[in-house]
Short mmCIF file of C-alpha atoms and ligand atoms in Angstrom, two decimals:
data_model
loop_
_atom_site.label_atom_id
_atom_site.label_comp_id
_atom_site.label_asym_id
_atom_site.label_seq_id
_atom_site.Cartn_x
_atom_site.Cartn_y
_atom_site.Cartn_z
CA MET A 1 3.47 -10.13 6.01
CA GLU A 2 0.49 -12.13 7.04
CA PRO A 3 -1.18 -10.33 10.03
CA ASP A 4 -2.20 -12.13 13.14
CA ILE A 5 -5.73 -13.47 12.46
CA GLN A 6 -6.40 -14.32 16.04
CA ALA A 7 -5.77 -10.68 17.11
CA VAL A 8 -8.32 -9.60 14.41
CA LYS A 9 -10.80 -12.08 15.61
CA ASN A 10 -10.28 -10.82 19.09
CA LEU A 11 -10.78 -7.19 17.90
CA LEU A 12 -14.04 -8.18 16.13
CA ALA A 13 -15.37 -10.05 19.20
CA GLU A 14 -16.40 -6.77 20.58
CA PRO A 15 -19.12 -4.70 18.82
CA HIS A 16 -17.43 -1.72 17.21
CA ASP A 17 -18.52 1.53 15.57
CA VAL A 18 -16.79 0.61 12.32
CA VAL A 19 -15.87 3.20 9.47
CA ILE A 20 -14.87 1.60 6.23
CA LEU A 21 -12.73 3.96 4.08
CA THR A 22 -12.08 3.64 0.42
CA HIS A 23 -10.21 5.58 -2.31
CA ARG A 24 -11.13 8.79 -4.11
CA ASN A 25 -13.13 8.22 -7.28
CA PRO A 26 -14.18 4.89 -6.04
CA ASP A 27 -14.69 2.21 -8.73
CA GLY A 28 -16.52 -1.10 -8.55
CA ASP A 29 -14.03 -2.80 -6.46
CA ALA A 30 -13.73 0.08 -3.85
CA ILE A 31 -17.47 0.29 -3.52
CA GLY A 32 -18.12 -3.47 -3.91
CA SER A 33 -15.48 -4.40 -1.22
CA SER A 34 -16.77 -1.61 1.11
CA LEU A 35 -20.35 -2.69 0.95
CA GLY A 36 -19.63 -6.45 0.90
CA LEU A 37 -17.78 -5.87 4.13
CA LEU A 38 -20.37 -3.63 5.64
CA HIS A 39 -23.18 -6.25 5.18
CA PHE A 40 -20.81 -8.94 6.63
CA LEU A 41 -19.82 -6.84 9.72
CA LYS A 42 -23.46 -5.78 10.34
CA LYS A 43 -24.24 -9.50 10.60
CA GLN A 44 -21.54 -9.73 13.32
CA GLY A 45 -23.33 -7.13 15.37
CA HIS A 46 -21.23 -4.04 14.41
CA SER A 47 -22.50 -0.58 13.63
CA VAL A 48 -20.99 0.27 10.13
CA THR A 49 -20.63 3.33 7.98
CA VAL A 50 -18.75 3.64 4.45
CA VAL A 51 -17.08 6.94 4.00
CA VAL A 52 -15.78 7.74 0.47
CA PRO A 53 -13.79 10.99 -0.44
CA SER A 54 -15.85 11.50 -3.68
CA ASP A 55 -18.90 10.20 -5.44
CA TYR A 56 -19.27 6.78 -6.91
CA PRO A 57 -20.43 6.17 -10.45
CA ASP A 58 -24.09 5.69 -11.42
CA PHE A 59 -23.67 2.09 -12.61
CA LEU A 60 -23.14 1.08 -8.87
CA ALA A 61 -26.24 2.75 -7.55
CA TRP A 62 -28.17 -0.47 -7.39
CA LEU A 63 -25.75 -2.17 -4.85
CA PRO A 64 -27.42 -2.92 -1.65
CA GLY A 65 -26.48 -0.27 0.90
CA VAL A 66 -25.13 2.18 -1.51
CA SER A 67 -27.46 5.01 -0.60
CA ASP A 68 -26.13 5.14 3.01
CA ILE A 69 -22.63 5.72 1.84
CA ILE A 70 -21.27 9.15 3.07
CA VAL A 71 -19.51 11.14 0.33
CA PHE A 72 -16.95 13.29 2.18
CA ASP A 73 -16.86 15.99 -0.56
CA ASP A 74 -20.73 16.51 -0.18
CA GLU A 75 -21.18 15.88 3.53
CA ILE A 76 -18.09 17.01 5.35
CA GLU A 77 -19.54 17.57 8.71
CA THR A 78 -21.58 14.23 8.75
CA ALA A 79 -18.35 12.48 7.64
CA ARG A 80 -16.21 14.10 10.37
CA GLN A 81 -18.85 13.00 12.97
CA VAL A 82 -18.84 9.44 11.97
CA ILE A 83 -15.04 9.33 11.61
CA LYS A 84 -14.84 11.03 15.19
CA LYS A 85 -17.16 8.37 16.70
CA ALA A 86 -15.51 5.43 15.13
CA SER A 87 -13.90 2.80 17.24
CA LEU A 88 -12.35 0.64 14.27
CA PHE A 89 -11.43 1.60 10.81
CA PHE A 90 -11.16 -0.53 7.67
CA ILE A 91 -9.00 0.68 4.78
CA LEU A 92 -10.11 -0.93 1.68
CA ASP A 93 -8.60 -0.96 -1.80
CA PHE A 94 -5.94 1.70 -1.17
CA ASN A 95 -2.48 1.57 0.65
CA SER A 96 -1.41 5.11 1.21
CA PHE A 97 -3.19 7.92 2.83
CA ASP A 98 -2.61 10.25 -0.19
CA ARG A 99 -5.47 8.27 -1.88
CA ILE A 100 -8.11 9.63 0.38
CA ASP A 101 -6.67 13.19 0.75
CA LYS A 102 -8.51 15.25 3.17
CA VAL A 103 -10.43 12.21 4.65
CA ALA A 104 -7.14 11.15 6.06
CA GLU A 105 -6.92 14.45 8.08
CA THR A 106 -5.55 13.34 11.44
CA LEU A 107 -5.82 9.55 10.84
CA HIS A 108 -2.03 8.94 10.60
CA LYS A 109 -1.51 10.05 14.10
CA ASP A 110 -4.77 8.35 15.56
CA ASP A 111 -4.38 5.44 17.93
CA ARG A 112 -7.79 3.79 16.96
CA PRO A 113 -7.22 0.41 15.44
CA ARG A 114 -7.00 0.16 11.59
CA ILE A 115 -7.33 -2.91 9.37
CA MET A 116 -6.18 -2.62 5.84
CA ILE A 117 -7.33 -4.97 3.05
CA ASP A 118 -5.70 -4.09 -0.32
CA HIS A 119 -4.18 -5.60 -3.44
CA HIS A 120 -2.09 -2.54 -4.69
CA LEU A 121 1.72 -2.70 -5.03
CA PHE A 122 3.95 -1.22 -2.30
CA PRO A 123 1.64 -0.72 0.81
CA GLU A 124 2.71 1.90 3.18
CA PRO A 125 2.52 1.15 7.00
CA ILE A 126 -0.97 2.72 7.59
CA ALA A 127 -2.82 0.11 9.57
CA ASP A 128 -2.21 -2.21 12.62
CA HIS A 129 -3.36 -5.13 10.62
CA MET A 130 -2.30 -5.19 7.02
CA PHE A 131 -3.88 -7.71 4.57
CA SER A 132 -1.91 -7.03 1.46
CA ASP A 133 -2.08 -9.58 -1.52
CA THR A 134 -0.76 -7.99 -4.69
CA THR A 135 -1.54 -11.29 -6.53
CA ALA A 136 -5.26 -10.89 -5.65
CA SER A 137 -7.54 -9.75 -8.65
CA SER A 138 -9.39 -7.31 -6.44
CA THR A 139 -10.00 -6.18 -2.94
CA CYS A 140 -13.41 -8.03 -3.38
CA GLU A 141 -11.66 -11.29 -3.71
CA MET A 142 -9.63 -10.54 -0.59
CA ILE A 143 -12.81 -9.69 1.46
CA TYR A 144 -13.97 -13.18 0.60
CA ASP A 145 -10.63 -14.59 1.84
CA PHE A 146 -10.99 -12.43 4.99
CA ILE A 147 -14.40 -13.90 5.76
CA VAL A 148 -12.88 -17.38 5.24
CA LYS A 149 -9.98 -16.59 7.55
CA LEU A 150 -12.39 -15.53 10.27
CA ASP A 151 -14.26 -18.92 9.85
CA ARG A 152 -17.45 -17.07 8.86
CA THR A 153 -18.30 -18.40 5.38
CA ALA A 154 -21.71 -19.49 6.89
CA ASP A 155 -22.56 -15.75 6.95
CA MET A 156 -22.12 -15.28 3.24
CA ASP A 157 -25.48 -14.09 1.64
CA ALA A 158 -26.71 -12.72 -1.61
CA ASP A 159 -26.14 -9.07 -0.76
CA ILE A 160 -22.55 -9.71 0.33
CA ALA A 161 -22.06 -11.93 -2.80
CA ASP A 162 -23.51 -9.31 -5.25
CA CYS A 163 -21.20 -6.66 -3.84
CA LEU A 164 -18.08 -8.84 -3.95
CA TYR A 165 -18.92 -10.15 -7.42
CA THR A 166 -19.18 -6.59 -8.80
CA GLY A 167 -15.57 -5.68 -7.76
CA ILE A 168 -14.22 -8.99 -9.15
CA ILE A 169 -15.91 -8.25 -12.42
CA THR A 170 -14.94 -4.66 -12.62
CA ASP A 171 -11.25 -5.24 -11.60
CA THR A 172 -10.75 -8.16 -13.98
CA GLY A 173 -12.64 -6.56 -16.88
CA GLY A 174 -14.97 -9.54 -16.85
CA PHE A 175 -12.50 -12.25 -15.97
CA LYS A 176 -9.98 -10.99 -18.73
CA TYR A 177 -7.05 -10.30 -16.60
CA ALA A 178 -5.51 -10.76 -13.14
CA THR A 179 -7.43 -14.06 -12.96
CA SER A 180 -6.24 -17.21 -11.16
CA PRO A 181 -7.59 -20.70 -10.46
CA LYS A 182 -8.38 -19.45 -6.94
CA LEU A 183 -10.41 -16.38 -8.22
CA PHE A 184 -12.57 -18.86 -10.27
CA ARG A 185 -13.19 -20.97 -7.14
CA THR A 186 -14.01 -17.81 -5.22
CA ALA A 187 -16.42 -16.64 -7.95
CA SER A 188 -18.10 -20.02 -7.81
CA LYS A 189 -18.53 -19.61 -4.05
CA LEU A 190 -20.08 -16.30 -4.50
CA LEU A 191 -22.53 -17.79 -7.18
CA GLU A 192 -23.46 -20.44 -4.62
CA ALA A 193 -24.07 -17.72 -2.05
CA GLY A 194 -26.64 -16.20 -4.42
CA ALA A 195 -24.76 -13.63 -6.46
CA ASP A 196 -26.84 -12.70 -9.56
CA ASP A 197 -24.02 -12.83 -12.00
CA TYR A 198 -26.22 -11.88 -15.02
CA LYS A 199 -27.57 -8.89 -13.30
CA VAL A 200 -24.09 -7.74 -12.04
CA ASN A 201 -22.75 -7.98 -15.57
CA ASP A 202 -25.65 -6.29 -17.09
CA GLN A 203 -25.37 -3.38 -14.54
CA ILE A 204 -21.57 -3.12 -15.29
CA TRP A 205 -21.40 -3.54 -19.12
CA ASN A 206 -24.77 -2.25 -20.22
CA SER A 207 -25.00 0.99 -18.30
CA MET A 208 -23.89 3.66 -20.78
CA THR A 209 -25.84 6.68 -21.48
CA GLU A 210 -26.19 8.22 -25.10
CA LYS A 211 -23.87 11.05 -24.04
CA GLN A 212 -21.23 8.58 -22.91
CA LEU A 213 -21.39 6.54 -26.12
CA ARG A 214 -21.12 9.68 -28.22
CA LEU A 215 -18.12 10.86 -26.11
CA LEU A 216 -16.52 7.38 -26.72
CA GLY A 217 -16.98 8.05 -30.37
CA HIS A 218 -15.32 11.40 -30.07
CA CYS A 219 -12.28 9.91 -28.18
CA LEU A 220 -11.75 7.21 -30.86
CA ALA A 221 -12.47 9.50 -33.86
CA ASN A 222 -10.78 12.72 -32.80
CA ARG A 223 -8.55 12.35 -29.80
CA MET A 224 -6.69 9.13 -30.41
CA GLU A 225 -2.98 8.88 -31.19
CA ILE A 226 -1.09 5.81 -32.08
CA MET A 227 2.70 5.57 -31.76
CA PRO A 228 3.48 2.33 -33.41
CA GLU A 229 7.18 2.57 -32.82
CA PHE A 230 6.66 2.49 -29.07
CA HIS A 231 3.67 0.03 -29.11
CA THR A 232 1.78 2.89 -27.38
CA ALA A 233 -1.58 4.57 -27.94
CA LEU A 234 -3.21 7.49 -26.14
CA ILE A 235 -6.50 9.41 -25.87
CA TYR A 236 -6.63 12.78 -24.49
CA LEU A 237 -9.32 15.12 -23.59
CA THR A 238 -9.18 18.94 -23.10
CA ARG A 239 -10.92 21.12 -20.79
CA ASP A 240 -13.05 22.25 -23.73
CA ASP A 241 -14.09 18.68 -24.51
CA TYR A 242 -15.31 18.61 -20.84
CA ALA A 243 -17.46 21.59 -21.48
CA ASP A 244 -18.65 20.63 -25.01
CA PHE A 245 -19.64 17.05 -23.94
CA ASP A 246 -20.76 17.97 -20.39
CA ILE A 247 -18.39 15.32 -19.18
CA GLN A 248 -19.08 14.23 -15.49
CA ARG A 249 -17.23 11.87 -13.29
CA GLY A 250 -17.53 8.24 -14.59
CA ASP A 251 -18.28 9.42 -18.01
CA THR A 252 -14.86 8.37 -19.30
CA GLU A 253 -14.73 5.12 -17.39
CA GLY A 254 -13.19 2.33 -19.55
CA VAL A 255 -12.22 4.51 -22.44
CA VAL A 256 -8.55 3.82 -22.03
CA ASN A 257 -9.17 0.03 -22.52
CA TYR A 258 -10.37 0.35 -26.10
CA LEU A 259 -6.78 1.19 -27.13
CA LEU A 260 -5.53 -2.21 -25.94
CA ARG A 261 -7.86 -3.90 -28.57
CA ILE A 262 -5.13 -3.09 -31.09
CA PRO A 263 -2.88 -6.18 -30.93
CA SER A 264 0.44 -4.27 -31.16
CA VAL A 265 -0.42 -1.79 -28.51
CA MET A 266 1.34 -2.60 -25.17
CA ILE A 267 0.79 0.69 -23.36
CA ALA A 268 -2.53 2.61 -23.33
CA ALA A 269 -2.87 6.05 -21.95
CA PHE A 270 -5.85 8.26 -21.11
CA ILE A 271 -4.61 11.77 -20.29
CA HIS A 272 -7.42 14.23 -19.36
CA GLU A 273 -7.44 17.88 -18.10
CA GLN A 274 -9.34 18.41 -14.88
CA PRO A 275 -10.10 21.71 -13.27
CA THR A 276 -6.75 21.94 -11.47
CA ILE A 277 -4.66 18.94 -12.59
CA VAL A 278 -4.12 16.73 -15.56
CA LYS A 279 -5.00 13.07 -14.63
CA LEU A 280 -3.41 10.04 -16.28
CA SER A 281 -4.70 6.41 -16.48
CA LEU A 282 -2.26 3.95 -17.95
CA ARG A 283 -3.06 0.39 -18.92
CA SER A 284 -0.64 -2.30 -20.25
CA LYS A 285 -0.26 -5.91 -21.45
CA GLY A 286 2.00 -8.69 -20.29
CA ASP A 287 5.28 -7.66 -18.56
CA MET A 288 4.92 -4.11 -19.39
CA ASP A 289 4.99 -2.23 -16.09
CA VAL A 290 3.08 1.03 -15.98
CA GLN A 291 3.06 1.38 -12.30
CA GLN A 292 6.77 2.19 -12.62
CA ILE A 293 6.03 4.95 -15.10
CA CYS A 294 3.15 6.44 -12.94
CA LYS A 295 5.38 6.30 -9.88
CA ALA A 296 8.52 7.80 -11.49
CA HIS A 297 6.80 10.57 -13.47
CA PHE A 298 3.30 11.25 -12.33
CA ARG A 299 3.28 10.84 -8.54
CA GLY A 300 1.03 7.87 -8.86
CA GLY A 301 0.94 4.08 -8.75
CA GLY A 302 -1.42 1.18 -8.76
CA HIS A 303 -0.78 -2.16 -10.44
CA LYS A 304 1.70 -3.44 -13.09
CA ASN A 305 -0.99 -3.37 -15.73
CA ALA A 306 -3.29 -0.62 -14.53
CA SER A 307 -1.99 2.68 -12.88
CA GLY A 308 -2.87 6.17 -12.52
CA GLY A 309 -1.22 9.52 -11.57
CA ALA A 310 -1.45 13.15 -12.00
CA SER A 311 0.47 16.09 -13.59
CA PHE A 312 0.38 19.64 -12.47
CA ALA A 313 1.58 21.10 -15.81
CA PRO A 314 -0.99 22.01 -18.52
CA LEU A 315 -2.30 19.47 -20.89
CA GLY A 316 -0.08 20.29 -23.77
CA THR A 317 3.07 20.19 -21.51
CA THR A 318 1.91 16.76 -19.92
CA LEU A 319 1.31 15.28 -23.42
CA LYS A 320 4.72 16.46 -24.50
CA LYS A 321 6.21 14.93 -21.32
CA PHE A 322 4.56 11.65 -22.03
CA HIS A 323 5.83 11.60 -25.61
CA GLN A 324 9.34 12.44 -24.53
CA LEU A 325 9.69 9.74 -21.84
CA LEU A 326 8.62 6.87 -24.15
CA PRO A 327 12.16 6.62 -25.95
CA SER A 328 13.67 5.75 -22.49
CA TYR A 329 11.23 2.85 -22.09
CA ALA A 330 11.53 1.63 -25.72
CA PRO A 331 13.80 -1.40 -24.80
CA GLN A 332 11.53 -2.57 -22.09
CA ILE A 333 8.37 -2.02 -24.25
CA ARG A 334 9.91 -3.97 -27.11
CA GLU A 335 10.97 -6.76 -24.81
CA ALA A 336 7.46 -6.98 -23.34
CA TYR A 337 5.86 -6.96 -26.78
CA GLU A 338 8.23 -9.67 -28.04
CA ALA A 339 7.55 -11.99 -24.92
CA PHE A 340 3.74 -11.24 -25.30
CA SER A 341 3.82 -12.11 -29.03
CA ARG A 342 5.54 -15.46 -28.28
CA ARG A 343 2.78 -16.40 -25.71
P1 5GP B 1 -7.51 4.50 -12.88
O1 5GP B 1 -6.62 4.68 -14.02
O2 5GP B 1 -8.74 3.62 -13.24
O3 5GP B 1 -7.87 5.78 -12.20
O4 5GP B 1 -6.79 3.68 -11.80
C1 5GP B 1 -5.97 2.55 -12.22
C2 5GP B 1 -5.38 2.01 -10.95
O5 5GP B 1 -4.27 2.96 -10.52
C3 5GP B 1 -6.31 1.74 -9.75
O6 5GP B 1 -5.84 0.69 -8.95
C4 5GP B 1 -6.00 2.97 -8.88
O7 5GP B 1 -6.26 2.68 -7.52
C5 5GP B 1 -4.51 3.41 -9.17
N1 5GP B 1 -4.39 4.77 -9.20
C6 5GP B 1 -5.16 5.74 -9.94
N2 5GP B 1 -4.73 6.96 -9.73
C7 5GP B 1 -3.75 6.97 -8.86
C8 5GP B 1 -2.92 7.98 -8.20
O8 5GP B 1 -3.05 9.09 -8.33
N3 5GP B 1 -2.04 7.33 -7.25
C9 5GP B 1 -1.87 6.16 -6.97
N4 5GP B 1 -1.00 5.82 -6.02
N5 5GP B 1 -2.66 5.23 -7.55
C10 5GP B 1 -3.54 5.58 -8.53
MN1 MN B 2 -9.11 -2.79 -6.73
#
């Protein structure tokens, strides 16, 4: 489903009022790809604004251009104005309108051109030009590919490279998963363009506050359950935990990954109570597909090894539901574990 690159080149040959949209709870890849593309498009003479549904985590606050991002939840009127004025939309790091909820408003029946660049499974037809590569590590890797396809690699600079390198590092856990020979070639191109890899890594990995580190301790000491028979581990957080630890957005980032440090754990779950919903983050190893679980039971999706979803039942009921669905996945989990152990 490769889109017509000449049509995209023609579209970009005229200066546009571009709005770049990315998903709710934007992560390093969402923000990195949006800002990387913003700097690139500005160089081509476009006027560009990034609009995100909700705020981004503090560890991304150093990225060039981040302070001009419009957070829909906080600045609804400004966001609506820029969206109204836009002549071209980019849709980055998501592939269905439910990932941007209210920001989508009337977008689905809008006839202004839209270009999607995304690496999640099962894209919905939400753009005129759909760049979808589910083998890509990150949307940031795809933004680099996009610049190559436009024959504009000469426009790469250190700001673009820092932004794109950030999403690659966060979405691969520091080159630990979803890597490929091509990704390493892209990474080396970004370093040649001036990405400060030491700084990017330091900002990403050494950015915890004392509160976050203590919360991690609480999760591991008091909220962790291991189900060895299902090669599954989970961490849950209650609404009281949110109050007791004054947990804010981003404070629980990465907690789920610790569970995968146990060799026999194939599925890691982080299940936490939000004001109106219970949110789930699932991670897995090898062939174990958690996207399928999120899609089938928690109205979610994502990637084979990293997916999310939500439940509208209380925390206790949701935990019970999660425990109860494990037996039906037992054969698949065991098979994935055995294959993984043979590697
Ligand atoms: P996280 O667990 O870090 O929130 O998300 C992991 C992956 O799953 C990301 O790629 C994210 O885009 C996707 N994801 C998270 N929550 C949802 C959801 O509610 N719906 C869908 N479709 N994807 C989600
Ligand atoms: Mn991504």
